[in-house]
XYZ file of C-alpha atoms in Angstrom:
556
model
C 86.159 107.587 -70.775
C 88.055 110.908 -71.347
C 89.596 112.133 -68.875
C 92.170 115.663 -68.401
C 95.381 115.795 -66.290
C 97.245 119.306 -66.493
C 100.937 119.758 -66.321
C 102.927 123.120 -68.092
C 102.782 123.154 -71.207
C 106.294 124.405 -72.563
C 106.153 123.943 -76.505
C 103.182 125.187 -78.839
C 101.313 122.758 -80.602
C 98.789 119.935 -80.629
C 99.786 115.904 -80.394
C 97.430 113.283 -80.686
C 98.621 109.592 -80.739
C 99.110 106.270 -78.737
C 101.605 106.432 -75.839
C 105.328 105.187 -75.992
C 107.457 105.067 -72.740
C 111.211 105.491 -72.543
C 113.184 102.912 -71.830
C 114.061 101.861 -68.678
C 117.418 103.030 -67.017
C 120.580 100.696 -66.905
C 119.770 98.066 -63.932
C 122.045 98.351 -61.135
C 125.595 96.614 -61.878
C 126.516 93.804 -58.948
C 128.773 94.791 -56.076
C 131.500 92.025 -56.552
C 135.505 92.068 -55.974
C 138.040 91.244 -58.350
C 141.576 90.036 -57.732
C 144.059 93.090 -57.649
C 145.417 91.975 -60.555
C 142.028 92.723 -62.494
C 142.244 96.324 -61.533
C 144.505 97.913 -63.771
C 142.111 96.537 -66.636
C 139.101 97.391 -65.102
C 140.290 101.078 -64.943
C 141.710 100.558 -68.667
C 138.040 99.180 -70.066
C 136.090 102.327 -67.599
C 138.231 104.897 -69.261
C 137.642 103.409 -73.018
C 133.418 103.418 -71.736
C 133.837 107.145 -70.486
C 135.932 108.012 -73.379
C 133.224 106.305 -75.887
C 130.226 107.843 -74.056
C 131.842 111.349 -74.557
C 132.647 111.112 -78.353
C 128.895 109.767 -78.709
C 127.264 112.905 -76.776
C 129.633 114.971 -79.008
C 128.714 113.587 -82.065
C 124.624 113.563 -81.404
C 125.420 117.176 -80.759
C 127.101 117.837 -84.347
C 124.184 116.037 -85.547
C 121.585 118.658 -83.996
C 123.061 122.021 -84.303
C 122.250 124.658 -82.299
C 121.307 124.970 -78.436
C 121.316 120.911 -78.596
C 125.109 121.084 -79.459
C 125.593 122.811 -76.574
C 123.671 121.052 -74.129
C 125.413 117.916 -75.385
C 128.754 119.114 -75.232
C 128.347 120.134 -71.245
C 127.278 116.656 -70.864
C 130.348 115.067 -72.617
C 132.762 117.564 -70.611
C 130.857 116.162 -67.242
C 131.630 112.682 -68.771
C 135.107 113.287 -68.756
C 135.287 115.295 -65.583
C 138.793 114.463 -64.110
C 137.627 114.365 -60.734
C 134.375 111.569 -61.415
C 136.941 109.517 -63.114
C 139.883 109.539 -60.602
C 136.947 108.127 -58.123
C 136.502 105.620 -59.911
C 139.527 104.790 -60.566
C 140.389 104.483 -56.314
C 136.620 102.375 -56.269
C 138.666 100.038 -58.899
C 141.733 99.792 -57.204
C 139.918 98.494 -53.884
C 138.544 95.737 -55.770
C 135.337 97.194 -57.345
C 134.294 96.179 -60.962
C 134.637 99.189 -63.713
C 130.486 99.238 -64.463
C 130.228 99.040 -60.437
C 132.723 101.539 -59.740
C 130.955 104.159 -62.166
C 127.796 103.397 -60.786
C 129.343 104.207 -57.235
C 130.810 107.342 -58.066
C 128.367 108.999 -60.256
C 126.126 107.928 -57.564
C 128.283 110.048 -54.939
C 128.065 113.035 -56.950
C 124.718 113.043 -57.584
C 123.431 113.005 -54.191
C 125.868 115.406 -53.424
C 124.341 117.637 -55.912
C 120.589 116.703 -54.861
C 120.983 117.294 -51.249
C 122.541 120.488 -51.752
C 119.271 121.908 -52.554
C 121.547 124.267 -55.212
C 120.836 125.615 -58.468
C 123.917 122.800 -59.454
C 120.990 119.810 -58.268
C 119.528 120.508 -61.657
C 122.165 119.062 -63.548
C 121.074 115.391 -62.050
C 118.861 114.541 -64.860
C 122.205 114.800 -67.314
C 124.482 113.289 -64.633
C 121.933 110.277 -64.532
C 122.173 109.765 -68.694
C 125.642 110.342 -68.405
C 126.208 107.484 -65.800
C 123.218 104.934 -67.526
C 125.463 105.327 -70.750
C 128.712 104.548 -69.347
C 127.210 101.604 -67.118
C 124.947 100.305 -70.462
C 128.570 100.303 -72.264
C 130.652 98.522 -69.442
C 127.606 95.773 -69.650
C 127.041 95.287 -72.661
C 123.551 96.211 -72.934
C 121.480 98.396 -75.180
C 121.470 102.372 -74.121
C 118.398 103.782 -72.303
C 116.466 105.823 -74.750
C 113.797 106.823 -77.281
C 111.636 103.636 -78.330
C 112.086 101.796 -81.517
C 108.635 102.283 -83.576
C 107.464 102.471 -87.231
C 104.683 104.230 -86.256
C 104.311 107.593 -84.919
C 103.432 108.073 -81.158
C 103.600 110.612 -77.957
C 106.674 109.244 -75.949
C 106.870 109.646 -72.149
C 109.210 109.776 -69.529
C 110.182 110.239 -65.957
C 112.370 112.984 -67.576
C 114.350 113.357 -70.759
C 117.988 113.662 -71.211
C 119.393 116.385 -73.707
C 121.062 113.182 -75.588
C 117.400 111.961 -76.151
C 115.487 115.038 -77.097
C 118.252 116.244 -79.275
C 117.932 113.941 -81.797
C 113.987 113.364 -81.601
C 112.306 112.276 -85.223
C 109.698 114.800 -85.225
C 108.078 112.325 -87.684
C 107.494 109.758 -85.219
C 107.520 111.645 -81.842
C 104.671 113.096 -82.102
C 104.676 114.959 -79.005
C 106.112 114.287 -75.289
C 105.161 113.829 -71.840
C 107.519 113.962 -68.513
C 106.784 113.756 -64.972
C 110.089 115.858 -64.110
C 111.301 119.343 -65.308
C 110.380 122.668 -65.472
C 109.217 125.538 -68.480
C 113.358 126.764 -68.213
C 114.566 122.893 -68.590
C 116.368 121.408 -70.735
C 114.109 119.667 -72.294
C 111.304 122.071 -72.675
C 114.282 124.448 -74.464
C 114.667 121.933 -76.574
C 111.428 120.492 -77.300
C 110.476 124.533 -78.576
C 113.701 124.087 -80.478
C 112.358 121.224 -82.422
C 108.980 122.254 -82.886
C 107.976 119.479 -80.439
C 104.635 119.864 -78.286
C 105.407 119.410 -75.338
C 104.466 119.038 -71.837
C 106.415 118.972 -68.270
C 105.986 118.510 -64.815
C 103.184 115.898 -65.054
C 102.686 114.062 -62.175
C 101.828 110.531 -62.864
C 102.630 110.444 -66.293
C 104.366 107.521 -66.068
C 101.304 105.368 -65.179
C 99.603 105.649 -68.305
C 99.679 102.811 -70.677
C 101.495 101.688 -73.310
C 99.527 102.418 -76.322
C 96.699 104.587 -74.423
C 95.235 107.480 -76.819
C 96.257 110.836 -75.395
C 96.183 114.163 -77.062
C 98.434 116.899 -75.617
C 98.143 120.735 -75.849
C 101.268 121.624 -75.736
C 100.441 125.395 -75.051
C 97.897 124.500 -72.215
C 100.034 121.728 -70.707
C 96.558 119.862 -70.833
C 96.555 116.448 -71.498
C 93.056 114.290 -72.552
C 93.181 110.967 -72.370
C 91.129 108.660 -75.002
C 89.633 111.510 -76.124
C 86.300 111.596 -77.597
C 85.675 112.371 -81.481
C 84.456 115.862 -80.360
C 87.331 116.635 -78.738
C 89.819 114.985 -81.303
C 87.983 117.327 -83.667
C 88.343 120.624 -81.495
C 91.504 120.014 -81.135
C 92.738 119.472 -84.371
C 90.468 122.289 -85.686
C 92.410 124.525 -83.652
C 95.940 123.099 -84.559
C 94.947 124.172 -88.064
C 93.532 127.648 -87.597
C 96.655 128.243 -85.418
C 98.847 126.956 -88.721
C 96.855 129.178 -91.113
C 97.047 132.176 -89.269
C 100.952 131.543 -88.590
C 101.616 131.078 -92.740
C 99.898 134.445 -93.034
C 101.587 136.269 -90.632
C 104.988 138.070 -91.503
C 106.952 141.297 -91.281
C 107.894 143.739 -87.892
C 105.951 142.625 -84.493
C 103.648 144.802 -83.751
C 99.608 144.607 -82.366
C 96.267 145.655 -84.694
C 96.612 149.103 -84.019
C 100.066 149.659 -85.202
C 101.988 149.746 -81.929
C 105.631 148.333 -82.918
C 107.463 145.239 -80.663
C 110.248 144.067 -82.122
C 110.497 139.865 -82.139
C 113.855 139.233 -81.898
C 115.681 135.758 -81.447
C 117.538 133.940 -78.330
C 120.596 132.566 -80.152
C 123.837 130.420 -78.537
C 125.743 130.998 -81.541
C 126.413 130.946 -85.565
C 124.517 127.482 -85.544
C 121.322 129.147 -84.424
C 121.229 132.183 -86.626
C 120.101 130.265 -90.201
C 116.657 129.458 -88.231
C 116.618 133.108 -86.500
C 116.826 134.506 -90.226
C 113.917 132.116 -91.385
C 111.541 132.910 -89.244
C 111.527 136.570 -89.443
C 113.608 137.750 -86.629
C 114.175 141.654 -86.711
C 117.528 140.987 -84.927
C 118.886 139.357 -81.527
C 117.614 140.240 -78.237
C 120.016 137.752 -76.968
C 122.755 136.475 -78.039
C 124.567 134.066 -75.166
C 128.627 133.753 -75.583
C 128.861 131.045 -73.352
C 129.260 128.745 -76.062
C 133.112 129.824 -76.376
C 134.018 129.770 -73.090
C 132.694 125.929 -72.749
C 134.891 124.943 -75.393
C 137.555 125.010 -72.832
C 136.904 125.518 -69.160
C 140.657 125.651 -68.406
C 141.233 129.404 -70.362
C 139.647 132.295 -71.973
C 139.282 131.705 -75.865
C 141.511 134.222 -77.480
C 140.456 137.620 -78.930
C 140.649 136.252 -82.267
C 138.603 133.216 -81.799
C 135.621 135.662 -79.963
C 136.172 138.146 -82.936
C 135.322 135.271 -85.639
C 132.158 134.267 -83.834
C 130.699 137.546 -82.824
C 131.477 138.769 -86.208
C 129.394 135.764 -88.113
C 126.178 136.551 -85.723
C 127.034 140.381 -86.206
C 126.799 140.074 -90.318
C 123.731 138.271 -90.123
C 121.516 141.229 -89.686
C 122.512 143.927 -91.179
C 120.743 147.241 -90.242
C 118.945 144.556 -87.412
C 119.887 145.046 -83.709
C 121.870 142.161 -82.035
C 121.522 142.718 -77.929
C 125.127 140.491 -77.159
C 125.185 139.355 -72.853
C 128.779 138.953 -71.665
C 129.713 135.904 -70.643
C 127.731 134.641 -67.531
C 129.886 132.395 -66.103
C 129.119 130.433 -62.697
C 126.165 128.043 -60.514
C 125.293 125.631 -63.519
C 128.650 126.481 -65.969
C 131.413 126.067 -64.093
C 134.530 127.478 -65.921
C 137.966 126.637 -64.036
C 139.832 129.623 -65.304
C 137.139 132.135 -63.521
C 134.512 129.918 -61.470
C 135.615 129.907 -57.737
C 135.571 126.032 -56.371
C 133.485 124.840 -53.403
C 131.157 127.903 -53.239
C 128.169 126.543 -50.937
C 125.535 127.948 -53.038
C 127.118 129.048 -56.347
C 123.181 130.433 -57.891
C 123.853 132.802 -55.207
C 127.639 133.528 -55.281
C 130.374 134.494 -58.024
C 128.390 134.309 -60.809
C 127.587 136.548 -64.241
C 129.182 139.705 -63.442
C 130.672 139.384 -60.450
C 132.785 136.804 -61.871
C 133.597 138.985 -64.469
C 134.757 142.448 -62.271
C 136.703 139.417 -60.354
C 138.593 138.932 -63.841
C 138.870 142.663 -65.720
C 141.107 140.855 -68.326
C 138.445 138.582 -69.456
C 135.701 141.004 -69.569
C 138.102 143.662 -71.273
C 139.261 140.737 -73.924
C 135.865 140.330 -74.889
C 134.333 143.671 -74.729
C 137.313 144.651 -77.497
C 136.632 141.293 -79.560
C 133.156 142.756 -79.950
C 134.123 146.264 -80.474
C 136.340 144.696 -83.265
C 134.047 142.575 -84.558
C 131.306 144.906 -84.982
C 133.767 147.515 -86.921
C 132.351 148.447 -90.703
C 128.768 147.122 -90.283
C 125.816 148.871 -89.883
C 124.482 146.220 -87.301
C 123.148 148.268 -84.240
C 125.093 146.427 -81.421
C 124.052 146.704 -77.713
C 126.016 144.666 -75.071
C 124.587 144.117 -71.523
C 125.685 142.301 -68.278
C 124.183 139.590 -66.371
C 123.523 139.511 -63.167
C 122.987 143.029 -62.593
C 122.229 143.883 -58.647
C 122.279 147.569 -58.309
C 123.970 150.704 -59.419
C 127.159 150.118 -58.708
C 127.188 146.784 -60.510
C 126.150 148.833 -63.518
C 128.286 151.704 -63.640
C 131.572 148.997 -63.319
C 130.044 147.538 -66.268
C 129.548 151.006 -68.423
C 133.059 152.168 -67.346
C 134.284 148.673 -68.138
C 132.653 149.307 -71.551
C 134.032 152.715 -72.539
C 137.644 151.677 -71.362
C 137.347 148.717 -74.094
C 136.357 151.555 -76.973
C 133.026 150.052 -77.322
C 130.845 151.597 -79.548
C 127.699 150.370 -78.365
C 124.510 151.117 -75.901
C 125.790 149.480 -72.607
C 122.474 147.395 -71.180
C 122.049 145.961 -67.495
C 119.555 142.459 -67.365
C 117.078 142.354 -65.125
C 117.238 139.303 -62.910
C 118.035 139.415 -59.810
C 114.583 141.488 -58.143
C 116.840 144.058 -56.138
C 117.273 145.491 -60.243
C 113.840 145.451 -60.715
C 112.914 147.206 -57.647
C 115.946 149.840 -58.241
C 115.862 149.647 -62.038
C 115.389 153.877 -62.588
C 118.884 154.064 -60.482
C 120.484 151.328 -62.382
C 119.282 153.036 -65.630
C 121.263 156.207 -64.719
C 124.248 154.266 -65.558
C 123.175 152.119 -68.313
C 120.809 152.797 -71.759
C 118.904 149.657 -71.437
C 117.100 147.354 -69.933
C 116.638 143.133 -70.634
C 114.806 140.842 -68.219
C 115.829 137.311 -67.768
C 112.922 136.164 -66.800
C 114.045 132.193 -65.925
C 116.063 133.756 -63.402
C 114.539 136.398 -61.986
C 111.620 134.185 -61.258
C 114.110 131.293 -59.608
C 115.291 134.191 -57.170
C 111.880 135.793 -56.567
C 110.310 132.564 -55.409
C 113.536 130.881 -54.222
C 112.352 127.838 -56.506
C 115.193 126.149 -58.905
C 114.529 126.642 -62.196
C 115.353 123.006 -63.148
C 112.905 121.381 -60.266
C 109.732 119.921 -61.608
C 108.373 119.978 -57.665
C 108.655 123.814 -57.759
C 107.281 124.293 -61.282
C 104.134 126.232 -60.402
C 106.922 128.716 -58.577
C 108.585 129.084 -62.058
C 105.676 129.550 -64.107
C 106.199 133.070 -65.881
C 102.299 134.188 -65.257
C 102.957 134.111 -61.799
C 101.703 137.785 -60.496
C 104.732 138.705 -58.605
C 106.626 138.118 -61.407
C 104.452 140.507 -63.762
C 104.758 142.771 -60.972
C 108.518 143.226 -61.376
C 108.466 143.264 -65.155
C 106.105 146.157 -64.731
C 108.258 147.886 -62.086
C 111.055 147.498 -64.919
C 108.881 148.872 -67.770
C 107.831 152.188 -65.946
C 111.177 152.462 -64.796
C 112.259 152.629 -68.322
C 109.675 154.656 -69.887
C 110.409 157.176 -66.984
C 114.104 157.326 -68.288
C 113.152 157.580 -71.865
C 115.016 154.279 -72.599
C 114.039 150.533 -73.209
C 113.563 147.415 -71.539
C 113.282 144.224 -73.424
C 112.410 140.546 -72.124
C 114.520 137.790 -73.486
C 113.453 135.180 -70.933
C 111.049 131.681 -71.952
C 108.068 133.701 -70.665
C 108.676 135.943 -74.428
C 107.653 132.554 -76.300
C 104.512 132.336 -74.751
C 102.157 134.082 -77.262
C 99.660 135.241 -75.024
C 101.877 136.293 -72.454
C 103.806 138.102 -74.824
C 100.596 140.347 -75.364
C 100.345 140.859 -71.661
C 103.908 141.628 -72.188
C 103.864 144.333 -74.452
C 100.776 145.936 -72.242
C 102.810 146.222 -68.768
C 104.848 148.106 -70.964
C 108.009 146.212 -72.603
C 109.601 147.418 -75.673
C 110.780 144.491 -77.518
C 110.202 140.676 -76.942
C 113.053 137.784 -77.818
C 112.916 133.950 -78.299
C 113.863 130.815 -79.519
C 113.137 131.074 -83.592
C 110.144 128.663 -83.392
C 108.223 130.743 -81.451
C 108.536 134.094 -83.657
C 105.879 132.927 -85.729
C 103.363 132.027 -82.771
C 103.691 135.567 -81.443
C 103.584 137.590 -84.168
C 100.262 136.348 -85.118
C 99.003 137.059 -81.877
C 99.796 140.608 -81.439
C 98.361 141.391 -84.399
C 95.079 140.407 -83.231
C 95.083 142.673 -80.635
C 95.543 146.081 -80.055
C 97.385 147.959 -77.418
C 94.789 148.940 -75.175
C 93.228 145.540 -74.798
C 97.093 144.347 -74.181
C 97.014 146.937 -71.385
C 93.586 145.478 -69.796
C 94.849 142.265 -70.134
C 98.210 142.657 -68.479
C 95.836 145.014 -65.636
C 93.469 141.632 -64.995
C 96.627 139.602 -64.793
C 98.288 141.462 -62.316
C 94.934 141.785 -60.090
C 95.086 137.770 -59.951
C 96.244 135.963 -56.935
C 97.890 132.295 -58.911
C 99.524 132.065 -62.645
C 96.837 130.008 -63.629
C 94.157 132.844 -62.595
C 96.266 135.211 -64.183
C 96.204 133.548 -67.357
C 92.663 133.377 -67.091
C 92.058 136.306 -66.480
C 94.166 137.290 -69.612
C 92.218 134.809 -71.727
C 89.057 136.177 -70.959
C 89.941 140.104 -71.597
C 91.686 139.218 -74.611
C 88.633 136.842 -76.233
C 85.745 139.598 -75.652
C 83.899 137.540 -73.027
């Protein structure tokens, strides 16, 4: 008998197949003693494990390119982290096994970094691969991960680790399921990366069975299990309508009646700009430098080495616009050289710009690597901070900019809701505006982005939430200047119409979704964007709000 569960969707598209589940976690190792004389081995054979697991992660990440590589390389950095491994180490030397003594310490962290309750407690899920590797080294014993099948199938999981999803055979895996994360996880960045469907924050999931029928809508987050023919049918009628009206759309953004939004592209670096290019993308609404800084979290990468990577992004749009964000250091990346240790809450300490007016050298060594980089092409180039609070944040920022000799509009992101609610005074000092909507909804509702318990708090339909990009939006159009989103919520190709009728200027994603958008604004014209975003923001829950949306937009 068919029956529908509902968790958030986070990647477009329809799966329909028979349910895989992950593999099960490393067991727990025994708790025995070894002779003293064992211990200096022990430690020898846990550093070779640790040492192993991180040239693996690396690896997988060279392998996937793009955001993956990144996500991959954190994890292989918190593999290594000196501190985790000197732990161990002292758990050796008082008689602990090495697979024991990893277990231990890993273990330490971890509910150090749950109990917190901090923005850090989202790291766990990667901690936890991290750890299961190592221990399923030490022992011997296959690593947790993706099923072995020759046919294709919709995997599930508790929760997915970036080492999994990064190298997912979108050939066999169809489509996946997870009772954990969140529409800013991980994961759900990306499954959209891959083209996955996808679905998150599921409770239950893990009860259904091993080959059960289930078809997911990865745009919905609805999930039907043993579906009837009829619905089978609907679905995949719609998977194809949505693929035929994707092949036929191309060119600027912009809705039925003309009205212009640019669809720009979320890149972490050169690896992401071949699949920016490809699907359209009228530039880079924003392009995150952390990637550099990660390399190394013990210094600043020289001028030189910023210079060569802006400059490859820079060339790749010619005449486009390419929005670059400083580097936003802090809570969830940790850099040594700049990141202040033992904060008690770091989401809501030194972070983003702070950490930067902390450290004028750094921000002034990049500001002129960009300035230098950008030199003889016609690229438009806008830089903005993160973490913008209020005025004064912004006007450090702008001053910070002309002493580097940048020649670029000098932007301020919205996420923190202080900027919204002040944005007309911030934009006194600054020429434009860029809301990060992940974060400004993980301060508005005080719900971590990375928690799949809070999810419904970090849905971007959430009222409150379109009430601040609004505030944002007038606040720009007041000024005569422009306010972009380059937050998750941008993928979302109906909320991108609501959007574009509170009043933003210019939209920005991951490359997959480009396509998905721009068909749907151009089914629509502005005025019915404007009604839709109005019945939205009259609705008391996301899910009534999208509703509401849904209905306004269809005709009924």
């Amino acid at each position: 008998m068919e029956t529908t569960l509902r968790g958030v969707g986070v990647s477009h598209g329809v799966a329909i197949g028979e349910v895989r589940h992950m593999g099960t976690a490393v067991l727990e190792p025994p708790a025995k003693q070894i002779p003293a004389e064992e211990a200096e081995r022990e430690q020898g054979r846990a550093r070779q494990a640790v040492e192993a697991v991180a040239a693996d992660l690396i690896a997988r990440g060279n392998l996937a390119g793009g955001e993956a590589q990144h996500v991959l390389e954190a994890q292989a950095m918190m593999a290594q982290d000196p501190e985790l491994m000197a732990d161990v180490e002292r758990r050796i030397a008082v008689g602990s096994t090495a697979e024991r003594a990893v277990y231990d310490a890993f273990a330490a962290y971890r509910a150090l970094l749950a109990n917190a309750g901090e923005y850090l407690a989202g790291r766990v899920a990667d901690l936890d691969d991290v750890r299961n590797r190592i221990v399923a080294r030490l022992l011997g014993v296959p690593m947790p991960g993706v099923p072995d099948s020759d046919e294709p199938y919709v995997l599930i999981a508790r929760d997915l680790a970036p080492a999994d999803t990064a190298l997912l055979d979108p050939a066999l895996v169809l489509g996946f399921v997870t009772e954990e994360g969140g529409p800013t996880s991980h994961s759900a960045i990306l499954a959209r990366a891959l083209g996955v469907p996808a679905v998150v924050a599921l409770p239950g999931a893990g009860e259904l069975a091993e080959g059960t029928v289930i078809a997911v809508d990865g745009s919905t987050g609805e999930i039907f299990v043993e579906p009837s023919a009829e619905k089978r049918a609907e679905m995949e009628s719609a998977a194809a309508a949505r693929k035929a009206a994707l092949s036929a759309s191309s060119g600027p953004g912009a809705t039925s009646d003309g009205h212009k939004v640019p669809l720009l592209a979320n890149v972490g670096g050169p690896g992401d700009v071949p699949a920016a290019v490809e699907a359209g993308a009228e530039g880079v609404g924003l392009f995150r430098t952390e990637f550099l800084f990660l390399d190394d979290s013990k210094q600043a990468p020289s001028e030189e080495k910023q210079v060569a990577a802006y400059r490859a992004v820079l060339e790749a749009f010619p005449e486009g616009r390419v929005v670059v964000r400083v580097l936003d250091a802090g809570a969830d990346k940790p850099l040594d050289f700049l990141t202040p240790a033992d904060e008690p809450n770091p989401a809501l300490g030194v972070r983003g710009l702070r950490s930067l007016l902390d450290h004028p050298d750094v921000l002034h060594t990049q500001l002129t690597a960009l300035s230098k980089a950008a030199q003889g092409l016609p690229v438009h180039l806008e830089v903005m901070a993160p973490m913008v609070a209020d005025r004064a944040d912004a006007k450090a920022f702008a001053d910070a900019c002309r002493e580097a000799g940048l020649q670029a509009k000098f932007g301020a992101m919205v996420e923190i809701p202080s900027a919204a609610l002040r944005a007309r005074s911030i934009l006194r000092e600054v020429e434009f505006l860029s809301l990060g909507t992940n974060d400004l909804a993980q301060y508005t509702f005080a719900a971590d982005r990375q928690v799949g318990a809070v999810s419904r708090l970090q849905d971007p339909w959430q009222p409150a939430l379109l009430d601040l990009v609004a505030l944002s939006a007038e606040a720009a159009r007041a000024e005569g200047k422009s306010c972009g989103v380059c937050g998750e919520a941008a993928s979302d190709p109906l909320l991108a119409c609501v959007l574009t009728g509170l009043g933003v200027t210019s939209l920005s994603m991951g490359a997959v979704s480009i396509p998905y958008v721009r068909a749907t604004l151009a089914k629509y014209t502005l005025a019915q964007c404007e009604r839709a975003a109005s019945a939205a923001r009259a609705a008391d829950s996301a899910e009534e709000a999208r509703v509401a949306a849904q209905v306004v937009l269809s005709g009924e």
